Amino acid sequence: MIAPLPAAARLFVAFPALLREHGIAAAPEQTTSFLMAVELLGPRSVADIHRAATATLAPHPEQRERFDALFDLHFLGGALAEPGDDDFAPDEDISIQEDSGSREVLIGEEVNETGQAATGAEALSIRQLKTLDDSETLRRFGRALPAALPRRRGYRHRTARRGPMVDLARSLKDAIRHDGEVMSLKRLRRVTRPRPILLLIDVSGSMKQRSDANLALAHTIVHATRQVEVFTFGTRLTRVTRALRRKRREQALAEASGLVADWDGGTRIGDALQAFLAVPRFAAYARGAVVVVLSDGLERGDPSALVTAVARLAQRAHRIDWLTPLAADPGYRPETEALRLIAPRLASLSDGASTARICRRILSLGGTQAA
Amino acid sequence: MALRTTVAGISSPEDLAEALQAAMYLADDGIATAGYLSLALGKPLLLEGAPGVGKTEAAKALAGILGRRLIRLQCFEGIDAAAALYEWNYPRQMLAIRQAKDGEQLDIYRDDFLIERPMLTTLRRPESTVLLIDEIDRSDHEFEAFLLEFLSDFSISIPERGTLRAAERPVVILTSNRTRELHEALRRRCVYHYIAYPEPEREAQIIMLRSSAVAESTARAVVQAVGLLRQEPLAKPPGVAEAVDWAEAATALAQTGAPWPEAFRRSLGAAIKDEEDLAHLRPRLPLFIPGLAA
């Protein structure tokens, strides 16, 4: 039987719980370390408890202000500061109120709570015509994709006929069989694995011409390779990966378009990307991934939000490739301030005007940079 | 669980801070506390911070005061078990097999055929070593996952020999430059400290402690300039190491007869090591170096 918690310890155990309520991760083993650390340090003053808390509960430097505010609230009874925007980790299916004005980005994961089915159906009827034109392109693309994705070096080695390393272990075993005579040297090479791919599709009004074909393309990619995530964004962010897993394209696209509630609306890419990064589970999809953004980059929101979001995304991702229909014109130079600012973070900014061109571009990603 | 409150004669964060100072490392409250807790709880110490704030120095100083050997494992993309753990000395095994006489029993998995790499060395001699896993953010995710296993129960399994377990919990220090975020699980296993740039007062002390040739006025001027430089949008803001270099370089130039503001300007390369940053700063240098003619 577990002895009841001493009354003095309750205050300390409650603190990690408070942190969790406010979106700062704290594991049970960290709670244990926290308690032990408090005991080790005396504690002689609140400063000791604070130092024990920061050392064992390990808040991210960005979360530090909020962490300190919660600490003050819990142990000193101070007033809680207003939440900052980047340290607030929301649950899914809730709306995030950005602190700048009344703009609001919604995250819906495959739940259409706004019920804009009419828009979805309308989009579907356009789509069927388009995808028929492209279906042969897409079929070839799907077959070529697995081999063409950028790869990363894996942790393991495998035997190969030719390779940079000698497999000494296997050569030795072979030599033992021949009385210590080395008949042939076995070779090793590093296993490589395809990188995950993250597809961010702009479905705002300015991308109206392309959104349907882009979703069809996403469906092909989801079925061609294993680690894929697809999100759409306009004024809100929607994860459509699960809907696109349906085998039949028409069904999958109908389901996906039912989820997307912001068809042909405005564009707030920066806010949508920040919302994406604010959910740890979503943000984890970008880690080491090939991020392909299908968008014209015509940002209606604050360009600084987009710039910080892309910078954070670039830190996690292997590379970010921005495909814009505007780049079909060979003389194209990014005009909008937002796109010019993020251009240095991108691996490429290229033509996304037709399905065939996007396919060609994605297939060439593996070749432009060795994994 | 019983707690060891005294480790290697250190029984409080203040003790540790004092010992570190004697080892030429000026520690603030945060790092002294985190270091002490890591020793007392037997957990690895994870130090994060911008490049050049003294993460590796902290590890060296800690090893110094514990009187242990510092074993450094530099991480890189593609680091694998053979570089981190152990490797069999295959050429020697091969020779031994060829030299073995008929009927002789030969154990090719003896210790003398085993090449120890940093993690195995620490595991075998936890009482006399400190393991520094440097720049963990450069390694791949697989290596991070593999480390997790090592750091939670300090054991390594070698298929030919069985599982090796450390006799006591080794002292392990990890550093990260935050070029990417580490796994939450890894952070959880560790005692954590984020090393920020030091206060101006402390930084001046560090510069003088590091380099006895630098005068106090020089150190203060450098600290003030470096503080301003860090607020600029630079690709690589100067760290503590750069501040020390700059102060030393300017002192050396001044000794050869260059006037002071000029010596600062000419030695700027010691602090700013990026062409774009230099180009960005050049027109506004007098803002950072007082007394310099525009």
XYZ file of C-alpha atoms in Angstrom:
665
model
C 0.000 0.000 0.000
C 1.213 3.468 -0.801
C 1.555 5.806 2.139
C -0.428 9.020 1.776
C 1.514 12.017 0.609
C 2.828 14.195 3.444
C 0.948 17.473 3.553
C 4.127 19.456 2.973
C 4.820 17.642 -0.301
C 1.397 18.335 -1.771
C 2.251 21.882 -2.722
C 5.264 20.686 -4.705
C 3.480 17.821 -6.420
C 0.711 20.196 -7.466
C 3.137 22.480 -9.310
C 3.983 20.147 -12.242
C 0.250 19.503 -12.578
C -0.316 23.239 -12.864
C 2.396 23.434 -15.523
C 0.736 20.684 -17.518
C -2.589 22.508 -17.346
C -0.882 25.480 -18.926
C 0.746 23.570 -21.724
C 4.241 23.061 -20.321
C 5.214 19.391 -20.386
C 6.276 17.847 -17.067
C 6.743 14.094 -16.681
C 6.124 12.149 -13.452
C 9.838 11.321 -13.158
C 10.562 15.032 -13.321
C 8.171 15.548 -10.410
C 10.167 13.000 -8.424
C 13.435 14.733 -9.286
C 11.889 18.065 -8.355
C 10.914 16.789 -4.906
C 14.356 15.292 -4.333
C 16.032 18.480 -5.518
C 13.955 20.577 -3.135
C 14.970 18.307 -0.292
C 18.640 18.465 -1.305
C 18.725 22.237 -1.410
C 17.256 22.710 2.048
C 15.131 24.472 0.982
C 16.253 27.644 2.643
C 14.246 30.050 0.563
C 11.808 30.282 -2.326
C 14.807 30.990 -4.577
C 16.059 27.470 -3.807
C 12.729 25.982 -4.793
C 12.749 28.040 -7.963
C 16.225 26.859 -8.905
C 15.260 23.253 -8.180
C 12.195 23.672 -10.368
C 14.058 25.129 -13.346
C 16.799 22.517 -13.172
C 14.542 19.491 -12.928
C 11.419 20.520 -14.841
C 13.532 21.906 -17.695
C 11.322 24.588 -19.248
C 12.326 25.661 -22.765
C 13.973 29.065 -22.800
C 10.973 30.389 -24.737
C 8.625 29.107 -22.058
C 10.703 30.526 -19.276
C 8.682 33.700 -18.716
C 5.467 31.780 -18.476
C 7.071 29.166 -16.273
C 8.272 31.851 -13.871
C 4.845 33.465 -13.810
C 3.234 30.119 -12.950
C 5.859 29.558 -10.302
C 5.080 32.918 -8.710
C 1.390 32.185 -8.880
C 1.773 28.800 -7.256
C 4.349 29.462 -4.589
C 3.991 33.183 -3.986
C 0.359 33.708 -4.953
C 1.228 36.371 -7.532
C -0.924 37.382 -10.450
C -0.647 35.361 -13.642
C 0.799 37.190 -16.609
C -0.993 37.177 -19.940
C -0.110 34.138 -22.019
C 2.481 34.698 -24.720
C 1.657 33.342 -28.133
C 4.421 30.841 -28.773
C 4.444 29.000 -25.473
C 0.776 28.198 -25.415
C 0.255 24.629 -26.515
C -3.387 24.184 -27.374
C -5.332 20.984 -27.687
C -6.607 20.085 -31.074
C -10.019 21.166 -32.254
C -9.943 24.408 -30.364
C -9.467 27.870 -31.631
C -6.382 29.844 -30.804
C -6.963 33.478 -30.113
C -3.887 35.237 -31.403
C -3.006 38.115 -29.145
C -2.708 40.611 -31.960
C -6.186 41.918 -32.551
C -9.177 39.779 -33.383
C -7.611 37.458 -35.940
C -8.248 33.875 -35.132
C -6.791 30.678 -36.483
C -8.752 27.528 -36.037
C -7.291 24.092 -35.968
C -9.655 21.356 -36.938
C -8.436 17.831 -37.227
C -10.732 16.075 -39.549
C -13.736 17.530 -37.845
C -15.907 19.921 -39.737
C -17.434 21.805 -36.890
C -18.441 24.755 -38.973
C -20.461 22.617 -41.335
C -19.572 24.363 -44.572
C -20.475 21.326 -46.604
C -21.839 23.402 -49.450
C -18.453 24.929 -50.259
C -16.851 21.512 -50.087
C -19.308 19.975 -52.545
C -18.831 22.817 -54.951
C -15.076 22.344 -54.893
C -15.522 18.645 -55.511
C -17.424 19.140 -58.736
C -14.629 21.241 -60.160
C -12.043 18.767 -59.036
C -13.299 15.740 -60.906
C -12.738 17.403 -64.258
C -9.207 18.429 -63.378
C -7.980 15.186 -61.923
C -9.026 13.234 -64.988
C -6.600 15.274 -67.077
C -3.792 14.685 -64.681
C -4.469 11.091 -63.722
C -1.824 9.584 -66.001
C 0.793 12.104 -64.793
C -0.127 11.299 -61.212
C 0.061 7.562 -61.743
C 3.595 7.802 -63.111
C 4.530 10.243 -60.402
C 3.307 7.869 -57.681
C 5.428 5.056 -59.074
C 8.579 7.175 -59.318
C 8.254 8.944 -55.979
C 9.544 6.366 -53.459
C 12.923 6.180 -55.168
C 13.151 9.917 -55.771
C 12.597 11.284 -52.271
C 15.627 12.763 -50.518
C 17.118 10.197 -48.186
C 18.873 10.495 -44.898
C 21.621 8.303 -43.581
C 20.332 5.703 -41.174
C 22.018 4.435 -38.072
C 22.688 0.929 -39.324
C 24.950 -0.650 -41.883
C 24.137 -3.416 -44.265
C 26.291 -5.687 -46.338
C 26.760 -4.608 -49.895
C 28.812 -5.855 -52.783
C 30.654 -2.576 -52.920
C 30.819 -0.112 -50.080
C 33.123 2.340 -48.374
C 33.680 0.176 -45.288
C 35.049 -3.307 -44.812
C 32.732 -5.585 -42.872
C 35.430 -6.886 -40.579
C 33.085 -8.950 -38.444
C 31.759 -10.902 -41.418
C 35.161 -11.178 -43.073
C 36.547 -12.582 -39.840
C 33.791 -15.155 -39.525
C 34.450 -16.157 -43.089
C 38.178 -16.428 -42.421
C 37.611 -18.653 -39.390
C 35.761 -21.067 -41.646
C 38.812 -21.194 -43.901
C 41.336 -21.731 -41.128
C 42.160 -18.053 -40.748
C 42.687 -17.493 -44.453
C 41.002 -14.374 -45.820
C 39.376 -15.395 -49.092
C 37.473 -12.192 -49.771
C 36.695 -8.965 -47.964
C 33.039 -8.320 -47.246
C 31.814 -4.786 -47.608
C 29.411 -2.526 -45.740
C 27.457 0.549 -46.524
C 25.221 2.863 -44.579
C 21.505 2.179 -44.765
C 19.624 5.180 -46.072
C 15.987 5.909 -45.405
C 13.578 8.146 -47.283
C 12.865 11.353 -45.458
C 9.302 12.040 -44.362
C 7.408 14.501 -46.506
C 5.166 17.253 -45.201
C 2.806 18.878 -47.649
C 1.249 22.254 -46.847
C -1.425 23.222 -49.331
C -2.800 26.732 -49.676
C -6.569 26.606 -50.277
C -7.235 30.333 -50.147
C -9.035 32.317 -52.827
C -5.910 33.303 -54.714
C -4.978 29.624 -55.136
C -8.485 28.621 -56.258
C -7.258 27.399 -59.644
C -4.823 24.968 -58.085
C -6.289 23.769 -54.776
C -8.232 20.835 -56.190
C -5.420 19.509 -58.323
C -3.036 19.960 -55.402
C -5.249 17.839 -53.178
C -5.325 15.127 -55.824
C -1.547 15.286 -55.949
C -1.443 14.967 -52.165
C -3.620 11.864 -52.411
C -1.108 10.296 -54.791
C 1.802 11.106 -52.489
C -0.005 9.694 -49.434
C -0.371 6.389 -51.260
C 3.088 6.340 -52.802
C 5.248 6.617 -49.715
C 4.905 5.853 -46.074
C 5.709 8.906 -43.981
C 3.508 11.683 -45.300
C 1.487 14.388 -43.624
C -0.807 16.761 -45.473
C -2.269 19.974 -44.114
C -4.344 22.614 -45.843
C -4.340 26.243 -44.828
C -6.061 29.450 -45.715
C -7.421 31.220 -42.714
C -7.270 28.034 -40.676
C -5.215 24.905 -40.579
C -6.681 21.470 -41.307
C -5.025 18.087 -41.194
C -6.341 16.022 -44.086
C -3.876 13.129 -44.002
C -6.316 10.596 -42.611
C -9.019 11.447 -45.125
C -6.531 11.087 -47.972
C -5.586 7.573 -46.813
C -8.786 6.307 -48.414
C -7.842 4.278 -51.417
C -10.300 5.641 -53.969
C -9.351 9.113 -55.000
C -12.905 10.468 -55.414
C -13.917 9.265 -51.978
C -10.751 10.520 -50.329
C -11.007 13.928 -51.918
C -14.674 14.243 -51.040
C -13.871 13.467 -47.435
C -10.896 15.810 -47.343
C -12.787 18.671 -48.902
C -15.549 18.161 -46.366
C -13.014 18.805 -43.629
C -11.640 21.969 -45.077
C -13.831 24.847 -43.985
C -11.851 27.734 -45.417
C -11.990 27.067 -49.150
C -11.307 30.085 -51.288
C -11.089 32.481 -48.371
C -8.323 34.807 -47.299
C -4.732 33.850 -46.643
C -3.003 34.090 -43.318
C -0.113 31.732 -43.912
C 1.957 33.021 -41.021
C -0.779 32.448 -38.465
C -1.614 29.049 -39.914
C 2.030 27.971 -39.776
C 2.366 29.241 -36.225
C -0.728 27.303 -35.269
C 0.895 24.270 -36.881
C 4.083 24.736 -34.867
C 2.173 25.351 -31.638
C 0.834 21.792 -31.562
C 3.829 19.648 -30.597
C 2.460 16.569 -32.327
C 2.039 18.445 -35.609
C 5.370 20.234 -35.273
C 7.056 16.854 -34.832
C 5.971 15.902 -38.365
C 8.331 18.557 -39.713
C 11.405 17.137 -37.994
C 13.950 16.188 -40.616
C 11.214 16.243 -43.226
C 11.035 17.520 -46.767
C 8.516 20.335 -46.474
C 6.723 21.259 -49.676
C 4.538 24.367 -49.543
C 2.103 24.814 -52.417
C 1.176 28.465 -52.112
C 1.463 31.771 -53.926
C 2.686 33.436 -50.728
C 0.230 36.305 -51.023
C 0.022 36.945 -47.313
C -2.788 39.072 -45.962
C -1.667 38.840 -42.343
C 1.385 40.257 -40.650
C 4.546 39.267 -42.587
C 6.554 39.021 -39.337
C 4.373 36.084 -38.219
C 5.195 34.262 -41.449
C 8.897 35.057 -41.204
C 9.260 33.731 -37.658
C 7.132 30.682 -38.456
C 9.206 29.786 -41.517
C 12.429 30.327 -39.564
C 11.234 27.911 -36.898
C 10.039 25.443 -39.497
C 13.386 25.660 -41.320
C 15.189 24.735 -38.104
C 13.253 21.527 -37.849
C 12.901 20.583 -41.467
C 15.495 19.107 -43.792
C 14.509 21.572 -46.491
C 11.556 23.747 -47.401
C 10.521 24.029 -51.033
C 7.996 26.655 -51.955
C 6.097 26.047 -55.177
C 4.102 29.003 -56.392
C 1.996 29.232 -59.561
C 3.276 32.778 -60.000
C 6.748 31.428 -60.762
C 5.514 30.047 -64.110
C 6.700 33.346 -65.552
C 10.472 32.962 -66.053
C 11.062 36.572 -65.016
C 9.356 35.982 -61.688
C 10.922 37.515 -58.593
C 9.215 37.346 -55.201
C 7.358 40.638 -54.919
C 5.545 40.516 -51.626
C 7.520 41.579 -48.594
C 6.711 38.336 -46.776
C 8.027 36.132 -49.555
C 11.180 38.195 -50.004
C 11.940 37.930 -46.299
C 11.536 34.175 -46.155
C 13.296 33.449 -49.451
C 16.740 32.909 -47.812
C 15.233 30.181 -45.611
C 13.883 28.213 -48.544
C 15.792 25.548 -50.400
C 14.009 26.611 -53.551
C 11.233 28.864 -54.722
C 9.954 27.456 -57.961
C 7.169 26.860 -60.383
C 3.973 25.286 -59.105
C 1.629 26.248 -61.923
C 0.636 22.768 -63.084
C 0.472 19.279 -61.685
C 3.081 18.056 -64.154
C 5.546 20.742 -63.117
C 4.980 20.179 -59.406
C 5.520 16.449 -59.931
C 8.742 17.071 -61.820
C 9.963 19.421 -59.107
C 9.174 16.990 -56.265
C 10.845 14.133 -58.124
C 13.995 16.216 -58.503
C 14.259 17.044 -54.787
C 16.364 14.000 -54.019
C 18.866 14.858 -56.719
C 19.521 18.467 -55.777
C 20.862 17.672 -52.352
C 22.416 14.417 -51.339
C 20.956 12.962 -48.164
C 15.111 6.693 -1.890
C 18.050 7.892 0.163
C 19.788 10.960 -1.129
C 23.502 11.529 -1.179
C 23.898 15.100 -0.078
C 27.676 15.199 -0.270
C 29.453 14.164 -3.434
C 33.240 14.433 -3.663
C 33.283 16.872 -0.750
C 30.646 19.101 -2.297
C 27.601 19.493 -0.119
C 25.792 22.527 -1.525
C 25.564 24.621 -4.697
C 27.675 27.292 -2.992
C 30.463 24.748 -2.413
C 30.375 23.856 -6.069
C 30.443 27.495 -7.187
C 33.510 28.090 -5.001
C 35.295 25.019 -6.289
C 34.488 26.004 -9.877
C 35.883 29.464 -9.302
C 39.099 27.916 -8.025
C 39.157 25.983 -11.300
C 38.918 29.274 -13.244
C 35.229 28.976 -14.051
C 32.863 31.638 -12.770
C 29.513 29.953 -12.229
C 26.239 31.732 -11.526
C 23.565 30.430 -9.152
C 21.688 28.535 -11.836
C 24.557 26.471 -13.134
C 25.942 25.800 -9.639
C 22.536 24.524 -8.531
C 22.013 22.419 -11.650
C 25.539 20.995 -11.376
C 25.097 20.133 -7.728
C 21.693 18.542 -8.291
C 23.063 16.502 -11.143
C 25.832 15.127 -8.918
C 23.532 14.490 -5.968
C 20.672 12.930 -7.939
C 23.015 10.958 -10.188
C 21.340 12.342 -13.302
C 23.052 13.635 -16.440
C 23.436 17.399 -16.732
C 22.062 18.948 -19.912
C 23.502 22.366 -20.730
C 21.942 24.402 -23.513
C 22.919 27.824 -24.738
C 24.182 29.875 -27.643
C 27.613 28.897 -29.004
C 30.474 30.323 -26.975
C 28.773 30.807 -23.616
C 31.038 28.284 -21.924
C 29.158 24.983 -21.968
C 32.188 22.860 -22.726
C 34.285 24.936 -20.317
C 31.798 24.147 -17.555
C 32.244 20.428 -18.193
C 36.022 20.729 -18.165
C 35.954 22.688 -14.907
C 33.618 20.153 -13.319
C 35.881 17.269 -14.303
C 38.812 19.258 -12.929
C 37.344 19.781 -9.480
C 36.198 16.173 -9.214
C 39.738 15.136 -10.110
C 38.466 12.959 -12.924
C 39.461 12.468 -16.514
C 37.187 14.217 -19.012
C 36.171 11.956 -21.857
C 34.697 13.877 -24.729
C 32.361 12.434 -27.299
C 31.889 14.924 -30.100
C 28.596 14.315 -31.877
C 28.138 14.673 -35.631
C 25.545 13.708 -38.170
C 25.851 9.986 -38.719
C 27.615 9.155 -35.436
C 27.109 5.476 -34.705
C 27.745 2.848 -32.075
C 31.253 2.062 -33.336
C 32.290 5.659 -32.694
C 30.472 6.019 -29.391
C 30.506 2.620 -27.712
C 33.039 -0.007 -28.675
C 34.539 -1.814 -31.596
C 36.286 -5.129 -31.950
C 39.877 -4.940 -33.074
C 39.340 -7.173 -36.100
C 42.863 -7.006 -37.551
C 44.266 -8.154 -34.210
C 41.709 -10.911 -33.916
C 42.651 -12.019 -37.389
C 46.339 -12.086 -36.564
C 45.694 -14.000 -33.361
C 43.727 -16.632 -35.257
C 46.497 -17.051 -37.793
C 49.169 -17.319 -35.152
C 47.228 -19.731 -32.979
C 48.712 -23.209 -32.921
C 46.633 -26.238 -33.692
C 44.433 -27.315 -30.824
C 45.021 -24.122 -28.867
C 41.931 -22.549 -27.294
C 41.653 -18.959 -28.436
C 39.114 -16.485 -27.079
C 38.905 -13.742 -29.656
C 36.443 -11.780 -27.532
C 38.936 -11.033 -24.756
C 39.401 -7.532 -23.395
C 42.553 -6.937 -25.370
C 40.623 -7.295 -28.628
C 38.068 -4.730 -27.515
C 38.571 -1.088 -28.493
C 36.864 1.127 -25.972
C 35.055 4.188 -27.190
C 33.991 7.049 -24.858
C 30.733 5.584 -23.559
C 32.221 2.206 -22.741
C 35.228 3.809 -21.068
C 32.957 5.795 -18.775
C 30.855 2.761 -18.018
C 33.857 0.726 -16.955
C 35.480 3.450 -14.873
C 32.631 5.616 -13.589
C 34.580 6.657 -10.503
C 37.441 8.252 -12.408
C 35.834 9.765 -15.492
C 33.396 12.448 -16.577
C 31.683 11.858 -19.905
C 31.038 14.936 -22.027
C 28.614 14.347 -24.886
C 29.234 17.511 -26.848
C 26.805 19.154 -29.270
C 24.197 16.458 -29.090
C 21.975 18.533 -31.393
C 24.248 17.606 -34.286
C 23.596 13.864 -34.061
C 20.699 12.029 -35.710
C 17.462 11.105 -34.006
C 18.472 7.459 -33.851
C 21.559 8.303 -31.875
C 19.483 10.405 -29.514
C 17.151 7.460 -28.948
C 20.124 5.212 -28.366
C 21.538 7.673 -25.832
C 18.249 7.638 -24.007
C 18.695 3.961 -23.284
C 22.245 4.496 -22.102
C 21.362 7.438 -19.873
C 18.435 5.783 -18.138
C 20.128 2.675 -16.775
C 23.797 3.109 -17.670
C 24.242 -0.272 -19.254
C 25.534 -1.424 -22.590
C 25.062 -4.820 -24.120
C 27.814 -6.356 -26.191
C 26.415 -9.448 -27.906
C 29.611 -11.481 -27.464
C 30.065 -10.536 -23.833
C 26.673 -9.847 -22.313
C 25.451 -6.733 -20.585
C 27.865 -4.388 -18.881
C 26.508 -2.212 -16.124
C 28.212 0.733 -14.458
C 29.247 0.051 -10.848
C 28.028 3.529 -9.905
C 26.186 6.205 -11.816
C 28.737 8.008 -13.970
C 28.856 11.788 -14.240
C 27.567 12.682 -17.686
C 27.301 16.162 -19.162
C 25.477 16.852 -22.411
C 25.669 20.101 -24.321
C 23.473 21.462 -27.080
C 23.632 24.605 -29.184
C 19.892 24.444 -29.838
C 20.299 24.200 -33.592
C 17.370 21.858 -33.287
C 15.090 20.893 -30.461
C 15.967 17.802 -28.488
C 13.491 15.053 -27.726
C 11.373 15.737 -24.664
C 12.325 12.309 -23.325
C 15.990 13.253 -23.320
C 15.297 16.514 -21.496
C 13.254 14.616 -18.949
C 16.122 12.291 -18.069
C 18.445 15.169 -17.297
C 18.946 18.031 -14.925
C 18.672 21.034 -17.169
C 20.275 24.431 -17.327
C 20.081 27.062 -20.017
C 23.257 29.128 -19.998
C 22.454 32.690 -21.004
C 25.055 35.351 -21.754
C 26.564 36.411 -18.421
C 25.822 39.724 -16.706
C 28.267 42.479 -17.783
C 29.934 42.490 -14.353
C 30.496 38.736 -14.427
C 31.641 38.750 -18.037
C 34.304 41.354 -17.235
C 35.479 39.141 -14.378
C 35.591 36.144 -16.694
C 37.709 38.035 -19.227
C 40.192 39.105 -16.552
C 40.310 35.647 -15.013
C 40.949 34.064 -18.397
C 43.611 36.442 -19.520
C 45.763 38.152 -16.941
C 47.247 40.575 -19.493
C 43.931 42.364 -20.038
C 43.410 45.520 -17.987
C 40.129 46.091 -16.192
C 39.247 49.108 -18.331
C 39.787 47.060 -21.507
C 37.631 44.243 -20.176
C 34.804 46.651 -19.352
C 34.996 48.332 -22.738
C 34.872 44.971 -24.487
C 31.954 43.773 -22.385
C 30.005 46.925 -23.131
C 30.669 46.655 -26.874
C 29.871 42.960 -26.952
C 26.629 43.583 -25.063
C 25.574 46.067 -27.752
C 26.674 43.733 -30.540
C 24.487 40.944 -29.168
C 21.430 43.134 -29.646
C 22.194 43.519 -33.338
C 20.613 41.072 -35.794
C 23.816 39.132 -36.407
C 24.179 35.649 -37.843
C 26.679 34.797 -35.128
C 26.601 37.108 -32.117
C 29.861 37.124 -30.160
C 29.954 34.648 -27.259
C 32.002 34.815 -24.096
C 34.910 33.089 -25.825
C 34.884 35.773 -28.536
C 34.809 38.536 -25.925
C 37.918 37.052 -24.295
C 39.640 36.781 -27.678
C 38.746 40.337 -28.572
C 40.057 41.733 -25.294
C 43.300 39.797 -25.721
C 43.716 40.816 -29.355
C 43.096 44.498 -28.595
C 45.561 44.370 -25.691
C 48.193 42.799 -27.909
C 47.692 45.464 -30.594
C 47.791 48.273 -28.022
C 51.114 46.985 -26.764
C 52.582 47.365 -30.236
C 51.617 51.033 -30.138
C 48.193 51.247 -31.773
C 45.896 53.796 -30.097
C 42.993 52.240 -28.148
C 39.872 52.748 -30.241
C 41.895 51.817 -33.307
C 43.141 48.632 -31.612
C 39.526 47.646 -30.913
C 38.517 48.286 -34.487
C 41.410 46.370 -36.006
C 40.878 43.375 -33.770
C 37.116 43.205 -34.440
C 37.740 40.021 -36.431
C 38.303 38.242 -33.130
C 34.704 38.916 -32.106
C 32.739 38.958 -35.383
C 33.517 36.072 -37.668
C 31.008 36.438 -40.427
C 31.483 38.601 -43.514
C 27.821 39.635 -43.702
C 27.824 40.613 -40.053
C 30.956 42.701 -40.582
C 29.412 44.405 -43.590
C 26.316 45.134 -41.538
C 28.340 46.662 -38.684
C 31.077 48.500 -40.549
C 29.256 51.805 -41.188
C 28.085 52.024 -37.589
C 31.204 50.978 -35.739
C 31.585 54.196 -33.712
C 28.301 53.293 -31.992
C 29.932 50.250 -30.470
C 33.450 51.463 -29.917
C 33.453 54.730 -27.994
C 36.098 57.237 -29.079
C 36.455 55.882 -32.604
C 36.399 58.567 -35.270
C 33.734 57.915 -37.888
